[in-house]
PDB file of C-alpha atoms in Angstrom:
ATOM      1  CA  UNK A  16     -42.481  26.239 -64.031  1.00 46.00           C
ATOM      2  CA  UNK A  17     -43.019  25.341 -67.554  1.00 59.00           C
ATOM      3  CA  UNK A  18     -44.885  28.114 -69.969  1.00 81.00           C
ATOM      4  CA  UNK A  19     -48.469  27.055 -71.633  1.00 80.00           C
ATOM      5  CA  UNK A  20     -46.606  27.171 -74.592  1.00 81.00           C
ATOM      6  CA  UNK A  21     -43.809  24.426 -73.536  1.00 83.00           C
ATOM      7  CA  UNK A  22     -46.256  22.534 -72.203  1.00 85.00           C
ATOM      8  CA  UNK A  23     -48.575  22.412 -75.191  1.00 86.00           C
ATOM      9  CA  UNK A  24     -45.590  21.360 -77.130  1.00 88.00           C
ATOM     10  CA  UNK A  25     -45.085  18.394 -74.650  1.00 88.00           C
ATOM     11  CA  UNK A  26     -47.905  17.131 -75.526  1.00 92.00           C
ATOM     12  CA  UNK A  27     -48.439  16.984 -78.393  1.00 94.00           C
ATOM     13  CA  UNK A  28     -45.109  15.113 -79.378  1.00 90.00           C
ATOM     14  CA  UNK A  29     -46.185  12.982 -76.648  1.00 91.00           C
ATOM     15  CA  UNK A  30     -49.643  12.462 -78.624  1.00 94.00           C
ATOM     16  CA  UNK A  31     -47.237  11.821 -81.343  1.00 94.00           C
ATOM     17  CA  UNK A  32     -45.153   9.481 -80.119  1.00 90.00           C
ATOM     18  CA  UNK A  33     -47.587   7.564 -78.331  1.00 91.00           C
ATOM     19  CA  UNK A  34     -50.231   7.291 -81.704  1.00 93.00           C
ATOM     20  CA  UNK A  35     -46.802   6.255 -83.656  1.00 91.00           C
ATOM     21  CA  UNK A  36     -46.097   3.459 -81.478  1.00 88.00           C
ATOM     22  CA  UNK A  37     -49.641   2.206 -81.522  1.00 90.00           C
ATOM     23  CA  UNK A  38     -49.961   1.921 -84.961  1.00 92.00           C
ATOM     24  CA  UNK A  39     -46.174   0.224 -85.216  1.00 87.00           C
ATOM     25  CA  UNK A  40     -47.944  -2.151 -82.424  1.00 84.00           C
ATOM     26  CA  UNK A  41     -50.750  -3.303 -85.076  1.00 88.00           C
ATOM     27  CA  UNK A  42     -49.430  -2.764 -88.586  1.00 87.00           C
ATOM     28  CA  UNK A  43     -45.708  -2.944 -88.240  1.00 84.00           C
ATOM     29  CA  UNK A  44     -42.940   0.170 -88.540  1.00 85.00           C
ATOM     30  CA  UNK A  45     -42.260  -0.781 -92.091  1.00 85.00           C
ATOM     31  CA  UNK A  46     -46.043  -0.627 -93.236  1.00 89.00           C
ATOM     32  CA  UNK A  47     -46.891   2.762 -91.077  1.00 91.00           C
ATOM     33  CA  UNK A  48     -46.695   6.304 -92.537  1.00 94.00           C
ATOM     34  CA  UNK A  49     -46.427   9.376 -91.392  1.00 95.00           C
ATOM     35  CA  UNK A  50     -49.169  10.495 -92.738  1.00 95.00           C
ATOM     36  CA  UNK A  51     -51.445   7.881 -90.774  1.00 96.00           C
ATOM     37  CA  UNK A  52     -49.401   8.904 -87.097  1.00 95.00           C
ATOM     38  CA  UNK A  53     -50.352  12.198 -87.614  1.00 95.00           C
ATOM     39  CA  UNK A  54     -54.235  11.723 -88.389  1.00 95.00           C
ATOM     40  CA  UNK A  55     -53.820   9.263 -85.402  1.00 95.00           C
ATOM     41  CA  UNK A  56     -52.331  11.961 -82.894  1.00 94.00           C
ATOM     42  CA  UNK A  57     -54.600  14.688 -84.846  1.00 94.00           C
ATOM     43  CA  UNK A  58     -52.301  16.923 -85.840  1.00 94.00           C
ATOM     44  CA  UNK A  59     -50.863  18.149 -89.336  1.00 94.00           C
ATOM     45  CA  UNK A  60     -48.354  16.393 -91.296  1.00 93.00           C
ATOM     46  CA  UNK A  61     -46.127  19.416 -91.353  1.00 93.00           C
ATOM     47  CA  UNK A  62     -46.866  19.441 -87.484  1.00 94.00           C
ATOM     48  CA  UNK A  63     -45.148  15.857 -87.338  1.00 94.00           C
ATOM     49  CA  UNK A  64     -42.162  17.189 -89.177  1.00 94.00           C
ATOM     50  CA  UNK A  65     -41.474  20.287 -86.507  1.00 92.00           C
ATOM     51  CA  UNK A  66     -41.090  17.349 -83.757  1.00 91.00           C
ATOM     52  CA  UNK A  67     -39.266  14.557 -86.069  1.00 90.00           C
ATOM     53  CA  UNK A  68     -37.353  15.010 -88.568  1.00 87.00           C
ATOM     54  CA  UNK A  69     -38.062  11.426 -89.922  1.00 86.00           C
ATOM     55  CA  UNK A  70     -40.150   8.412 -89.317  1.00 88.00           C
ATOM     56  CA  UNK A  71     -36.764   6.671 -87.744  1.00 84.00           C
ATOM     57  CA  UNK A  72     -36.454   9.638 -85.328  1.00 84.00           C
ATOM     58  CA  UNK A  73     -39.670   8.276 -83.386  1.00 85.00           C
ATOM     59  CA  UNK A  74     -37.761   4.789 -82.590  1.00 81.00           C
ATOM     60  CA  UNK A  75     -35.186   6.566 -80.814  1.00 80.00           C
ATOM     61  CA  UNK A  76     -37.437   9.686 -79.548  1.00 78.00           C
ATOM     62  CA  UNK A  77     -36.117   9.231 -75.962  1.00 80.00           C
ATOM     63  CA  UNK A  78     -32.165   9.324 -77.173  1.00 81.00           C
ATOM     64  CA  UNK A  79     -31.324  13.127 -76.689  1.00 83.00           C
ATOM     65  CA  UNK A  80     -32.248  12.463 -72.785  1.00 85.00           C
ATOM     66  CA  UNK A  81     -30.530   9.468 -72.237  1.00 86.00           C
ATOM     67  CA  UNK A  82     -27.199  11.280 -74.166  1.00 90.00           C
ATOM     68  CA  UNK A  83     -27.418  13.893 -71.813  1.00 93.00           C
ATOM     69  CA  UNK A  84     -28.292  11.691 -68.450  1.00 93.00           C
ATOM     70  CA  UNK A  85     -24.765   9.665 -69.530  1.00 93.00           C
ATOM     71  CA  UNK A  86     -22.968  12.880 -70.705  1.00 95.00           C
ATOM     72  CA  UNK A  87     -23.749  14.341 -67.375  1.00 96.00           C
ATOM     73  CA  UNK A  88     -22.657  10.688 -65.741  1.00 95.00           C
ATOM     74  CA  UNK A  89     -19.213  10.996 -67.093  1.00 95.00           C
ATOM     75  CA  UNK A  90     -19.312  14.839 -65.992  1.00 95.00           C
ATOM     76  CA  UNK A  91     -19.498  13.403 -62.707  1.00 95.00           C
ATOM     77  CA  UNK A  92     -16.818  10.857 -62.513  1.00 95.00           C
ATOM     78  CA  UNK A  93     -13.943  11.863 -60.951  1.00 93.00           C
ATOM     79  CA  UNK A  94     -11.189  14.193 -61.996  1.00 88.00           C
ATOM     80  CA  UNK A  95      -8.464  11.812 -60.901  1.00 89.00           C
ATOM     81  CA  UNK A  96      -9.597   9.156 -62.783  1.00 90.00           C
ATOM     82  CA  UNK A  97      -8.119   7.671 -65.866  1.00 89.00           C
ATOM     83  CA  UNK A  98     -10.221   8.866 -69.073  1.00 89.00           C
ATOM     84  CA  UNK A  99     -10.969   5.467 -70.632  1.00 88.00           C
ATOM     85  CA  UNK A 100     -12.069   3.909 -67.085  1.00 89.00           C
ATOM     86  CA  UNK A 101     -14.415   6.996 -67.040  1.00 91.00           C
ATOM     87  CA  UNK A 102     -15.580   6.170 -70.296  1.00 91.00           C
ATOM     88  CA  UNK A 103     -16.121   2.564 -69.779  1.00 90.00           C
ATOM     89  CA  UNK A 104     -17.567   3.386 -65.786  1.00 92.00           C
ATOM     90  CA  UNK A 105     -20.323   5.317 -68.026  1.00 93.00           C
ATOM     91  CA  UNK A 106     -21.226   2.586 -70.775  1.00 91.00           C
ATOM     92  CA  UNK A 107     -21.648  -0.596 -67.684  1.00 90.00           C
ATOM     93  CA  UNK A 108     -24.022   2.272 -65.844  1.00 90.00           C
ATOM     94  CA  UNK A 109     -25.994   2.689 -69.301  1.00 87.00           C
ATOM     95  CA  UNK A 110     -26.081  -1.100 -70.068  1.00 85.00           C
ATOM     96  CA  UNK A 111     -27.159  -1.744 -66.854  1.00 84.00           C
ATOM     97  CA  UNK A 112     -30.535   0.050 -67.432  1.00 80.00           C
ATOM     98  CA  UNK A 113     -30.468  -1.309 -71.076  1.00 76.00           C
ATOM     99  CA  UNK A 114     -30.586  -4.389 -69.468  1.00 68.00           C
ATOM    100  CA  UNK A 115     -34.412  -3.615 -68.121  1.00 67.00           C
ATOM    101  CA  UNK A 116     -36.167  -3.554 -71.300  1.00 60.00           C
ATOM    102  CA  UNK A 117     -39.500  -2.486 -71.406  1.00 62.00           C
ATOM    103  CA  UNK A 118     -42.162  -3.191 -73.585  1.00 61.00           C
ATOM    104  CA  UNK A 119     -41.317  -0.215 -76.494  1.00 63.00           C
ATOM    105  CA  UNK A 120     -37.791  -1.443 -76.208  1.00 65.00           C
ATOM    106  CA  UNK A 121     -38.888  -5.005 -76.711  1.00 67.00           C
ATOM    107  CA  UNK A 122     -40.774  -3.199 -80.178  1.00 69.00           C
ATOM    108  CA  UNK A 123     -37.985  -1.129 -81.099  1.00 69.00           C
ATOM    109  CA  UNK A 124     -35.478  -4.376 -81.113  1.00 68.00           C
ATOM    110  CA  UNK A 125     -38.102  -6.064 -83.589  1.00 70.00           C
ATOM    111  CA  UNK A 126     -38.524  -2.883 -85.995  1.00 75.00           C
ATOM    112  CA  UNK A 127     -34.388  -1.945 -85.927  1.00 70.00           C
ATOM    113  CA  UNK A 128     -33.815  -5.827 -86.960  1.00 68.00           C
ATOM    114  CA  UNK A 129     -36.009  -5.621 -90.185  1.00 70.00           C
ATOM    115  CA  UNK A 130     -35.186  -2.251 -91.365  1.00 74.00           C
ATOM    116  CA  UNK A 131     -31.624  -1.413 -91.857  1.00 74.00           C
ATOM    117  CA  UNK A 132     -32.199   2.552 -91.824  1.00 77.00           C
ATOM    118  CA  UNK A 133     -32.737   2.206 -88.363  1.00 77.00           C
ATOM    119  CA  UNK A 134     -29.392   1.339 -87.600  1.00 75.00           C
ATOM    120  CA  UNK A 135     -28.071   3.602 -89.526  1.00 79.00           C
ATOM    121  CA  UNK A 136     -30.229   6.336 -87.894  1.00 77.00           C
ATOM    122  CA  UNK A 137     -28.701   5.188 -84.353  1.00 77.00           C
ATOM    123  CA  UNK A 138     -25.345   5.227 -85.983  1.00 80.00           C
ATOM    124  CA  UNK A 139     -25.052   8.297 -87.853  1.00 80.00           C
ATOM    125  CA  UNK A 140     -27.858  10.380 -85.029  1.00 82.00           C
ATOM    126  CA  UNK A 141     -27.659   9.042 -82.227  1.00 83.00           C
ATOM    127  CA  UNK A 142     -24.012   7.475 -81.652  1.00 87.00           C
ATOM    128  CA  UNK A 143     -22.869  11.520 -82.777  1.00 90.00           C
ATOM    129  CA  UNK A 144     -24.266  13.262 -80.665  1.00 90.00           C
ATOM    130  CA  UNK A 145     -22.985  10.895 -77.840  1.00 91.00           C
ATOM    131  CA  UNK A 146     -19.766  10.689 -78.686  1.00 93.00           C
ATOM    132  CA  UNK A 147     -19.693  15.027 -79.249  1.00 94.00           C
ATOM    133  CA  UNK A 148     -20.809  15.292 -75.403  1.00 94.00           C
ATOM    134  CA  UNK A 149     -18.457  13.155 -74.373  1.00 93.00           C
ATOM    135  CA  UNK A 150     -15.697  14.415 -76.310  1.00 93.00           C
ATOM    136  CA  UNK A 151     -16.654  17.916 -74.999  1.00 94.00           C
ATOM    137  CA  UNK A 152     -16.493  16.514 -71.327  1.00 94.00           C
ATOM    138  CA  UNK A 153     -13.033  14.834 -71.950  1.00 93.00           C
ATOM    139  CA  UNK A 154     -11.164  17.862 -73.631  1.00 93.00           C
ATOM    140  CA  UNK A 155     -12.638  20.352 -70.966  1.00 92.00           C
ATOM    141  CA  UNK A 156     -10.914  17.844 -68.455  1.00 91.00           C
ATOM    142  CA  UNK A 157      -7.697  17.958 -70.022  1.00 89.00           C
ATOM    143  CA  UNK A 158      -7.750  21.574 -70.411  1.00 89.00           C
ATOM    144  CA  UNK A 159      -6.572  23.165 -73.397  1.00 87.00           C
ATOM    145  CA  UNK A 160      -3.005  21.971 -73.944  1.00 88.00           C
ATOM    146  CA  UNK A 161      -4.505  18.444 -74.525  1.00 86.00           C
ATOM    147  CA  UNK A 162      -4.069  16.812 -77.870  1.00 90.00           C
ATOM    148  CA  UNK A 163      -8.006  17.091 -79.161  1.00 90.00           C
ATOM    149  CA  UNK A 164      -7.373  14.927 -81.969  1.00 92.00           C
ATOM    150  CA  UNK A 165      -6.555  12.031 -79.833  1.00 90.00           C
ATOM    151  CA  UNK A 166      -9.258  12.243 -77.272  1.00 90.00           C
ATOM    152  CA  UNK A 167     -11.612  12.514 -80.381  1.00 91.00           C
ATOM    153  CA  UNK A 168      -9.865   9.609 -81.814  1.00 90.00           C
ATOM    154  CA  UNK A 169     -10.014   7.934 -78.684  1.00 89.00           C
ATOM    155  CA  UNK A 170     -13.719   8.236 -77.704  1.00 90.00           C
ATOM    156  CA  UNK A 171     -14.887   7.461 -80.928  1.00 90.00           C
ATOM    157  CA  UNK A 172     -13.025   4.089 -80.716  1.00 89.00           C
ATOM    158  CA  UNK A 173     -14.616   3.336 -77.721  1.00 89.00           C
ATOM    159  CA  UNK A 174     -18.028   4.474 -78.462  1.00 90.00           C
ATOM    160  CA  UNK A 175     -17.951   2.409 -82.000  1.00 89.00           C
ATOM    161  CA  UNK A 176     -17.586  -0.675 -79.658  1.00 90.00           C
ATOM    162  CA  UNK A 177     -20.737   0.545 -77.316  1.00 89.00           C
ATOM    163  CA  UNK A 178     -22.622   0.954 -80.939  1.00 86.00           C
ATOM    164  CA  UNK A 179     -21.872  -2.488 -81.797  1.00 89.00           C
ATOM    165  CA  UNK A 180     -23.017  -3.797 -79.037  1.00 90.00           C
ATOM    166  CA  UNK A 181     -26.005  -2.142 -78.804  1.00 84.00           C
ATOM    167  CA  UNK A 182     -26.751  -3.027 -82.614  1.00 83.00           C
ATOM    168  CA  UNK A 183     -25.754  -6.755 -81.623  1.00 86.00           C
ATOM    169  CA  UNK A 184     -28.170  -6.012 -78.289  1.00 83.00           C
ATOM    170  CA  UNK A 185     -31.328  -5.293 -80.874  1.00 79.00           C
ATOM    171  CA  UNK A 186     -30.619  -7.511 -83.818  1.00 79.00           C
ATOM    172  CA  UNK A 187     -30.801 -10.627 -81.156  1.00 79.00           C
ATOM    173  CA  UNK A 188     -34.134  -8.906 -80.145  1.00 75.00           C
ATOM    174  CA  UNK A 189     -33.558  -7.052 -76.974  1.00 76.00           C
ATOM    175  CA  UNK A 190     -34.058 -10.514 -75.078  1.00 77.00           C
ATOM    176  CA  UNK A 191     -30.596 -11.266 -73.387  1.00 78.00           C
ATOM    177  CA  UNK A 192     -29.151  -8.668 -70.612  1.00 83.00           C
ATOM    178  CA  UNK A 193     -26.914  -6.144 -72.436  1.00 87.00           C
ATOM    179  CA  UNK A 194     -24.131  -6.369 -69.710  1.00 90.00           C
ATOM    180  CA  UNK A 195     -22.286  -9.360 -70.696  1.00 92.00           C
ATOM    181  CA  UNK A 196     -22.673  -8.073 -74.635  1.00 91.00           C
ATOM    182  CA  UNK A 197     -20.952  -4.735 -73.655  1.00 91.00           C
ATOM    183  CA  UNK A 198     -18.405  -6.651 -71.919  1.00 91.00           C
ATOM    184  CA  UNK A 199     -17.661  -8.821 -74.510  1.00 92.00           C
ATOM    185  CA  UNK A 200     -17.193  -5.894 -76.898  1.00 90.00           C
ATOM    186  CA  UNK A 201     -15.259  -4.191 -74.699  1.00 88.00           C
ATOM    187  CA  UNK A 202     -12.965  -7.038 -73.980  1.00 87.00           C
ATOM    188  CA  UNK A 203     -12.541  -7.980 -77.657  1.00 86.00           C
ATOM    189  CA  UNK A 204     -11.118  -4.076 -78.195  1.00 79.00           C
ATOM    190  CA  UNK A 205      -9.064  -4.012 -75.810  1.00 75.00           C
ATOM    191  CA  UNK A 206      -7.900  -7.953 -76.898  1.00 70.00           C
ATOM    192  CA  UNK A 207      -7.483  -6.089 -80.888  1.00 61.00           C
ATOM    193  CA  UNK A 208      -5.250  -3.186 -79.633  1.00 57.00           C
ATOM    194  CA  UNK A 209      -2.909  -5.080 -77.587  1.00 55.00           C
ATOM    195  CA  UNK A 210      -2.600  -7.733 -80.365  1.00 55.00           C
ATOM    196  CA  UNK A 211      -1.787  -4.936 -82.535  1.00 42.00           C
ATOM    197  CA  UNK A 212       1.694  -4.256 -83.487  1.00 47.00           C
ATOM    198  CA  UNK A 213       3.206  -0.969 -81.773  1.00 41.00           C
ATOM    199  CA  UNK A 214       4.439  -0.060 -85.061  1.00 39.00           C
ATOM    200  CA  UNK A 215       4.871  -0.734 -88.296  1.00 40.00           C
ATOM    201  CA  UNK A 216       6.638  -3.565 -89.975  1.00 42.00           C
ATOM    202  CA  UNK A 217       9.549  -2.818 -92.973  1.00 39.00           C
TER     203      UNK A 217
END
């Protein structure tokens, strides 16, 4: 069971959250301080700042546990199976539920496509911390004898593809399925690397 204390802090970053969102629902993210969400969810500015770190932070306040529900996804995949088919077996089971949109994904795809530093909150936030867990998961599959380098290498060249589609995904306003824009981001990797030349030319 949860202490008072965790609880407390539940919700009040819920308060946060959800006074953020309605104020981004009738003025706009770009027009919205923090100063206003926090008189909004009564609490102190500096209180804002112990739960976000930033006002882009609230966009994406949900990220850590969907990281950790596909981090825990690939966990679960079998041993047996070939890392990138892992990899890729975890992205289709994410898009899939990207794919049912609700409403506050419907507002986050109209803030992220009129303010830049949203995307590169996702990219430089939320895309790390992604590809760390499943790095971790990867190299503790391999065992220690595994080149880390490549697997790093290797996940973040695959996860750079999911980013772009799910940048792609919010620019065109979270409106289409994200399915067949993973796929086609997935294919068109896969397309580049076999094009590529296995070495170089002298």
């Amino acid at each position: 069971m949860s202490s008072l204390r965790q609880r407390h802090s539940e919700r009040t970053r819920d308060a946060i959250v959800a006074a953020a969102f309605e104020l981004f629902a009738s003025k706009g993210y770009g027009e919205t301080t923090i100063d206003e969400i926090a008189e909004r969810a009564d609490v102190a500015p500096r209180t804002f700042f112990r739960y976000f770190p930033a006002k882009e932070a609230l966009i994406f306040h949900n990220s850590n546990d969907q990281v950790d529900a596909a981090v825990a996804r690939l966990r679960a995949r079998p041993t047996d199976e070939p890392p990138y088919e892992s990899v890729v077996a975890v992205l289709r089971a994410v898009a899939a539920e990207f794919t049912h949109a609700d409403k506050r994904d419907m507002m986050l795809a109209k803030f992220a496509a009129e303010n830049d530093r949203l995307f590169e909150h996702h990219r430089a936030v939320v895309m790390c911390r992604f590809e760390e867990g499943m790095t971790e998961v990867l190299k503790e599959r391999a065992g220690p004898q595994a080149d880390a380098l490549a697997i790093e290498a290797a996940v973040a060249a695959v996860l750079a593809t999911f980013g772009t589609a799910v940048r792609s995904w919010l620019r065109g306003g979270a409106k289409d399925d994200f399915e067949p824009i993973l796929e086609r981001c997935v294919s068109a990797a896969q397309g580049a690397f076999q094009d590529a030349p296995a070495s170089a030319q002298h």
